[in-house]
Coordinates of C-alpha atoms in Angstrom, one line a residue:
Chain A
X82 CA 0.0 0.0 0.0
X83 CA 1.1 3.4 -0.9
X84 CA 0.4 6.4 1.8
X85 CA 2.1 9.8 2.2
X86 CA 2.4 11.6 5.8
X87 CA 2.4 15.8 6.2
X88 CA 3.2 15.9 9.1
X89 CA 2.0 19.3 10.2
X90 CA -1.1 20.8 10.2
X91 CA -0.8 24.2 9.1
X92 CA 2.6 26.3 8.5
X93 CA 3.0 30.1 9.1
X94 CA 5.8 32.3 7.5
X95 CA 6.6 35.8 6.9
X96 CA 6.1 37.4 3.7
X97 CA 9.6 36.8 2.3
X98 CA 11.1 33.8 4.2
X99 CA 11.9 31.0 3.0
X100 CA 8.6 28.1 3.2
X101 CA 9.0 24.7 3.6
X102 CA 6.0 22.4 3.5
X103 CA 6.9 18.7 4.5
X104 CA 6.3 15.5 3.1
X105 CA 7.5 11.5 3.6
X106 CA 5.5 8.7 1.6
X107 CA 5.6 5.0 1.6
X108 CA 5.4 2.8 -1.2
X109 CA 6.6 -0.2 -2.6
X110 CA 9.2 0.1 -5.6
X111 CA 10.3 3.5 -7.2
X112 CA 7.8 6.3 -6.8
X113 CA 6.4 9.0 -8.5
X114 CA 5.6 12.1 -6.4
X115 CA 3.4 15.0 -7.2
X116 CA 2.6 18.5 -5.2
X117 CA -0.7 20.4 -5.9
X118 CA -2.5 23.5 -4.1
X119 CA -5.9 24.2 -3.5
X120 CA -6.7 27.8 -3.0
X121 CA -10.3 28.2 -1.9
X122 CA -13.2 26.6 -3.1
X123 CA -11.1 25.7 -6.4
X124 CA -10.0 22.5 -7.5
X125 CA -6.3 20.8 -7.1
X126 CA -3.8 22.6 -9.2
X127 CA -0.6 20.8 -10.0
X128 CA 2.6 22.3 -9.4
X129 CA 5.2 19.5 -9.5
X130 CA 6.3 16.2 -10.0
X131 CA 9.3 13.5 -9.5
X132 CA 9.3 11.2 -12.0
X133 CA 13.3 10.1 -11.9
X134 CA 16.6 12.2 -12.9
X135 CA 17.4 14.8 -11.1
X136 CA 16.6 15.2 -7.1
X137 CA 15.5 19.2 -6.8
X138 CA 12.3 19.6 -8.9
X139 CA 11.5 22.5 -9.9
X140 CA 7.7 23.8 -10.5
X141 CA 4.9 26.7 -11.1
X142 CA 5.7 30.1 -9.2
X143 CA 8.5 29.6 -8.3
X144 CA 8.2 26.3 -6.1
X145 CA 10.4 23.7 -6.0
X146 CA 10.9 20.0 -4.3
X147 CA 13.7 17.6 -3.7
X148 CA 13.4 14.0 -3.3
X149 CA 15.4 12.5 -1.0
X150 CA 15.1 8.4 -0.8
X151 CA 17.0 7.5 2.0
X152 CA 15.0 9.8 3.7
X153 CA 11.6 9.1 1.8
X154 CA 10.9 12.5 1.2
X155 CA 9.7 15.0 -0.8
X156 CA 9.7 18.3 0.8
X157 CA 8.4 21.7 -0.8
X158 CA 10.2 24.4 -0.7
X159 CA 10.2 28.5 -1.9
X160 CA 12.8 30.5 -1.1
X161 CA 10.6 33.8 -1.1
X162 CA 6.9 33.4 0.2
X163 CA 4.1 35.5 -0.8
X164 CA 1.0 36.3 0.8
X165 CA -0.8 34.5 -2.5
X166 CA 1.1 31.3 -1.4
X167 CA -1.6 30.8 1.5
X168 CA -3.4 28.3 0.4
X169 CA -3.8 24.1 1.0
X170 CA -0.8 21.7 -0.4
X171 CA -1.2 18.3 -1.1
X172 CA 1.6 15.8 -1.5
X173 CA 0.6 12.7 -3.5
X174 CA 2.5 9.3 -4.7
X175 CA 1.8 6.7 -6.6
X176 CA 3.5 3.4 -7.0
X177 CA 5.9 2.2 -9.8
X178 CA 4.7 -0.5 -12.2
X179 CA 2.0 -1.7 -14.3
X180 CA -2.1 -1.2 -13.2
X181 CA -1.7 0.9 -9.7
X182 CA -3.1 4.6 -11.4
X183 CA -4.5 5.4 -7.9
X184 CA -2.9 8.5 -6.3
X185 CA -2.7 8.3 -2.8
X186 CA -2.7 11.8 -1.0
X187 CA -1.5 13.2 2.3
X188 CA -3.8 15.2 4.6
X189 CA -2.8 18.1 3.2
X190 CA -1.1 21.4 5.1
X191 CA -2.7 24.7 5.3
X192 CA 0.2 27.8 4.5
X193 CA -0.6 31.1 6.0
X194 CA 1.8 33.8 4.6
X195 CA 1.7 36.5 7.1
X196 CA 2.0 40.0 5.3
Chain B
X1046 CA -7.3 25.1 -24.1
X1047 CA -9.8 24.0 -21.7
X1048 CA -9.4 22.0 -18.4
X1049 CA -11.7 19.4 -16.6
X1050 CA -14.9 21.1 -16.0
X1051 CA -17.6 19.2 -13.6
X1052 CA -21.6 19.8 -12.7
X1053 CA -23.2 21.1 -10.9
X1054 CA -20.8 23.1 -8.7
X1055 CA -23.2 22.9 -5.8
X1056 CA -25.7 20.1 -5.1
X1057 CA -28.0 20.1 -1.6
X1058 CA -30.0 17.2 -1.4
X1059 CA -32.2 15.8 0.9
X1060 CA -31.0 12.0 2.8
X1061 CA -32.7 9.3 0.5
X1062 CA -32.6 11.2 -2.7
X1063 CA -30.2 10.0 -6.0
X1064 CA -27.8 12.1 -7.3
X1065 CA -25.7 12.4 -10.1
X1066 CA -22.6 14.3 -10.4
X1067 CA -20.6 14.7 -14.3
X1068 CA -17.4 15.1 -15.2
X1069 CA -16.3 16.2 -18.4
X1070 CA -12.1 15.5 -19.1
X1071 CA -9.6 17.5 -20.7
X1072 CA -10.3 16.7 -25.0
X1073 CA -8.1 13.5 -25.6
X1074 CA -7.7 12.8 -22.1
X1075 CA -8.0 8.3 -22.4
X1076 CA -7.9 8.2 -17.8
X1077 CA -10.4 9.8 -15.9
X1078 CA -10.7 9.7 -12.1
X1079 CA -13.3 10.6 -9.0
X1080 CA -11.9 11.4 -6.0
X1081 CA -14.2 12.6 -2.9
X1082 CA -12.4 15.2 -0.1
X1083 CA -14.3 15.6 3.3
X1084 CA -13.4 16.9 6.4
X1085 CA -11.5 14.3 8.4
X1086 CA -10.6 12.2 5.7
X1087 CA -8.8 13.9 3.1
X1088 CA -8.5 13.2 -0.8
X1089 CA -9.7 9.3 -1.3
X1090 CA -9.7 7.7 -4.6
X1091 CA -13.2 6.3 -5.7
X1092 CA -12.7 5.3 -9.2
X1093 CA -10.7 5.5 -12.2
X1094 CA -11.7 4.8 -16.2
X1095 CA -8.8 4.2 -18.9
X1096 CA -10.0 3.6 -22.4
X1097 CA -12.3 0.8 -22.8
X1098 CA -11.0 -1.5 -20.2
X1099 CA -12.8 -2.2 -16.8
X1100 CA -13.0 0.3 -14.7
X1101 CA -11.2 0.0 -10.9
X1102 CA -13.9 0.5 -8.6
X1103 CA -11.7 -0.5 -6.0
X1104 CA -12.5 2.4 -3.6
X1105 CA -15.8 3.1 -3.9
X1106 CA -17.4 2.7 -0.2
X1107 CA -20.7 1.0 -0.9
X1108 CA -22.4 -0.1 -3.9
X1109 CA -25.2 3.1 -3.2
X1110 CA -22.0 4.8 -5.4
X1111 CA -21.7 3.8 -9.1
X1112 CA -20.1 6.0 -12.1
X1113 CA -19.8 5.2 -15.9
X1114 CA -18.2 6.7 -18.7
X1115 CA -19.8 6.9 -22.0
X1116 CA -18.0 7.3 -25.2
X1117 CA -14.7 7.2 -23.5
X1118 CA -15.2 11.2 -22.5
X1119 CA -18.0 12.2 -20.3
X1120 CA -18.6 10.3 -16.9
X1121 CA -21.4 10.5 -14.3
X1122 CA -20.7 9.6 -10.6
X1123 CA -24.1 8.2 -9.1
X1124 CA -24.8 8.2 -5.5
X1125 CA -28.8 6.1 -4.5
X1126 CA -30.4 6.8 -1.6
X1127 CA -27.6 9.7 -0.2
X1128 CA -26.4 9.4 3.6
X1129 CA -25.5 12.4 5.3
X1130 CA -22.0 11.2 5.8
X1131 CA -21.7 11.2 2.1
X1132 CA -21.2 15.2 1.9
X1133 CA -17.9 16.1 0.4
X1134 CA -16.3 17.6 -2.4
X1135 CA -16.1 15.2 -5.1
X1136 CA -13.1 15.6 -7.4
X1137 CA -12.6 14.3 -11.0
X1138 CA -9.1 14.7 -12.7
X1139 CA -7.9 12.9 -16.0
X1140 CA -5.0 12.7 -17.5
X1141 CA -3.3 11.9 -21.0
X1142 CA -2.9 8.2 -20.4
X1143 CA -2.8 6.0 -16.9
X1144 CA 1.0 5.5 -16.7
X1145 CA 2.8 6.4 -13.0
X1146 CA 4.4 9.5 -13.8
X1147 CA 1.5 11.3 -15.9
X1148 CA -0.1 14.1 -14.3
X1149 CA -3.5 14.1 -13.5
X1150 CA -5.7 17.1 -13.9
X1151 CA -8.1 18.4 -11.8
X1152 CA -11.6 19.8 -12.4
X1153 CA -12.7 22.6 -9.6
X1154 CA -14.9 19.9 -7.8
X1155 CA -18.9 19.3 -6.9
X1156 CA -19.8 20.1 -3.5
X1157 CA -22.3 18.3 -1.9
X1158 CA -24.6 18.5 0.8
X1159 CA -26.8 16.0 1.9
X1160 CA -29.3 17.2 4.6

């Protein structure tokens, strides 16, 4: 079974500091990560994946992620936050290999950017 | 060009009653997927469609909950005789094909209310 953990509910930072929003998942085989954001009353919107290559992903507005496996992470980062960055992220994975097309999701954190 | 769009955006209904809920994909999109997000629970997978081959129903929660797609495009999500616990957002994405490291798309979501 596939599952992803966010460990924290919700995340404040100042307007211009870095932002980190956490993720670890668990899965069987190689997996393939994804990040989206929900702003309010809105639908997921995809921001960005790990497929395999590179470690540091980088995304939409600026965003970026590195996966680390020994660690079995997949943290987002942004070096610069902005007060239109408060919204709800969602780390997702699904598992390597033929018929699993599910996407399993993690709770989800809240980001506050604080003006 | 445009993205998953879903109907209605708002649905109360009162316990008992049917409902149906449609999704339409992104144009050439072969995988289409219903997800539901409620408070407490997060983003679960429901359902997933890819081409003409049998669907995974694998996580929907009763059989009150059903969904087709006709013509390989346009699917409905039905829910019989609605429980009150069955308010939630339900989510449809799709995506070019069902492979691990495509990126699913999603539509803004129906919210639903069952009084």
């Amino acid at each position: 079974a596939q599952s992803v953990a966010q460990p924290e509910d919700q995340v404040n930072v100042a307007e211009g500091n870095p932002l980190t929003v956490k993720c670890t998942y668990s899965v069987s085989g190689n997996p393939y990560l994804f990040w989206y954001v929900q702003y309010p009353n809105r639908g997921l919107q995809f921001l960005l994946k790990y497929i395999t290559g590179d470690n540091l992903v980088k995304g939409s507005y600026g965003f970026e992620a590195e996966f680390n496996k020994s660690q079995t992470s997949f943290h987002l980062k942004k070096p610069s936050a902005l007060v239109s960055d408060s919204a709800l992220y969602f780390c997702a994975v699904r598992a390597g290999g033929k018929g699993n097309n599910r996407l399993a999701f993690g709770k989800g954190n809240q980001v506050v950017v604080i003006p | 060009g445009a993205g998953v769009s879903q109907s209605p955006s708002n649905k109360v209904t009162e316990k008992g009653k049917d409902v149906e809920l449609r999704c339409d994909p992104i144009s050439g999109h072969t995988a289409l997927y219903w997800y539901r997000q409620s408070l407490g629970q997060g983003l679960e997978f429901l359902i997933y469609f890819q081409g003409n081959s049998a669907p995974d129903k694998s996580g929907l929660p009763s059989d009150r909950f059903s969904a087709e797609r006709t013509g390989g495009s346009v699917s409905t999500l039905t829910i019989q005789r609605t429980q009150q616990e069955d308010s939630a957002v339900y989510l449809c994405a799709s995506s070019l094909v069902a492979a691990g490291g495509e990126t699913q798309y999603f539509g803004p979501g129906t919210r639903l209310l069952v009084l």
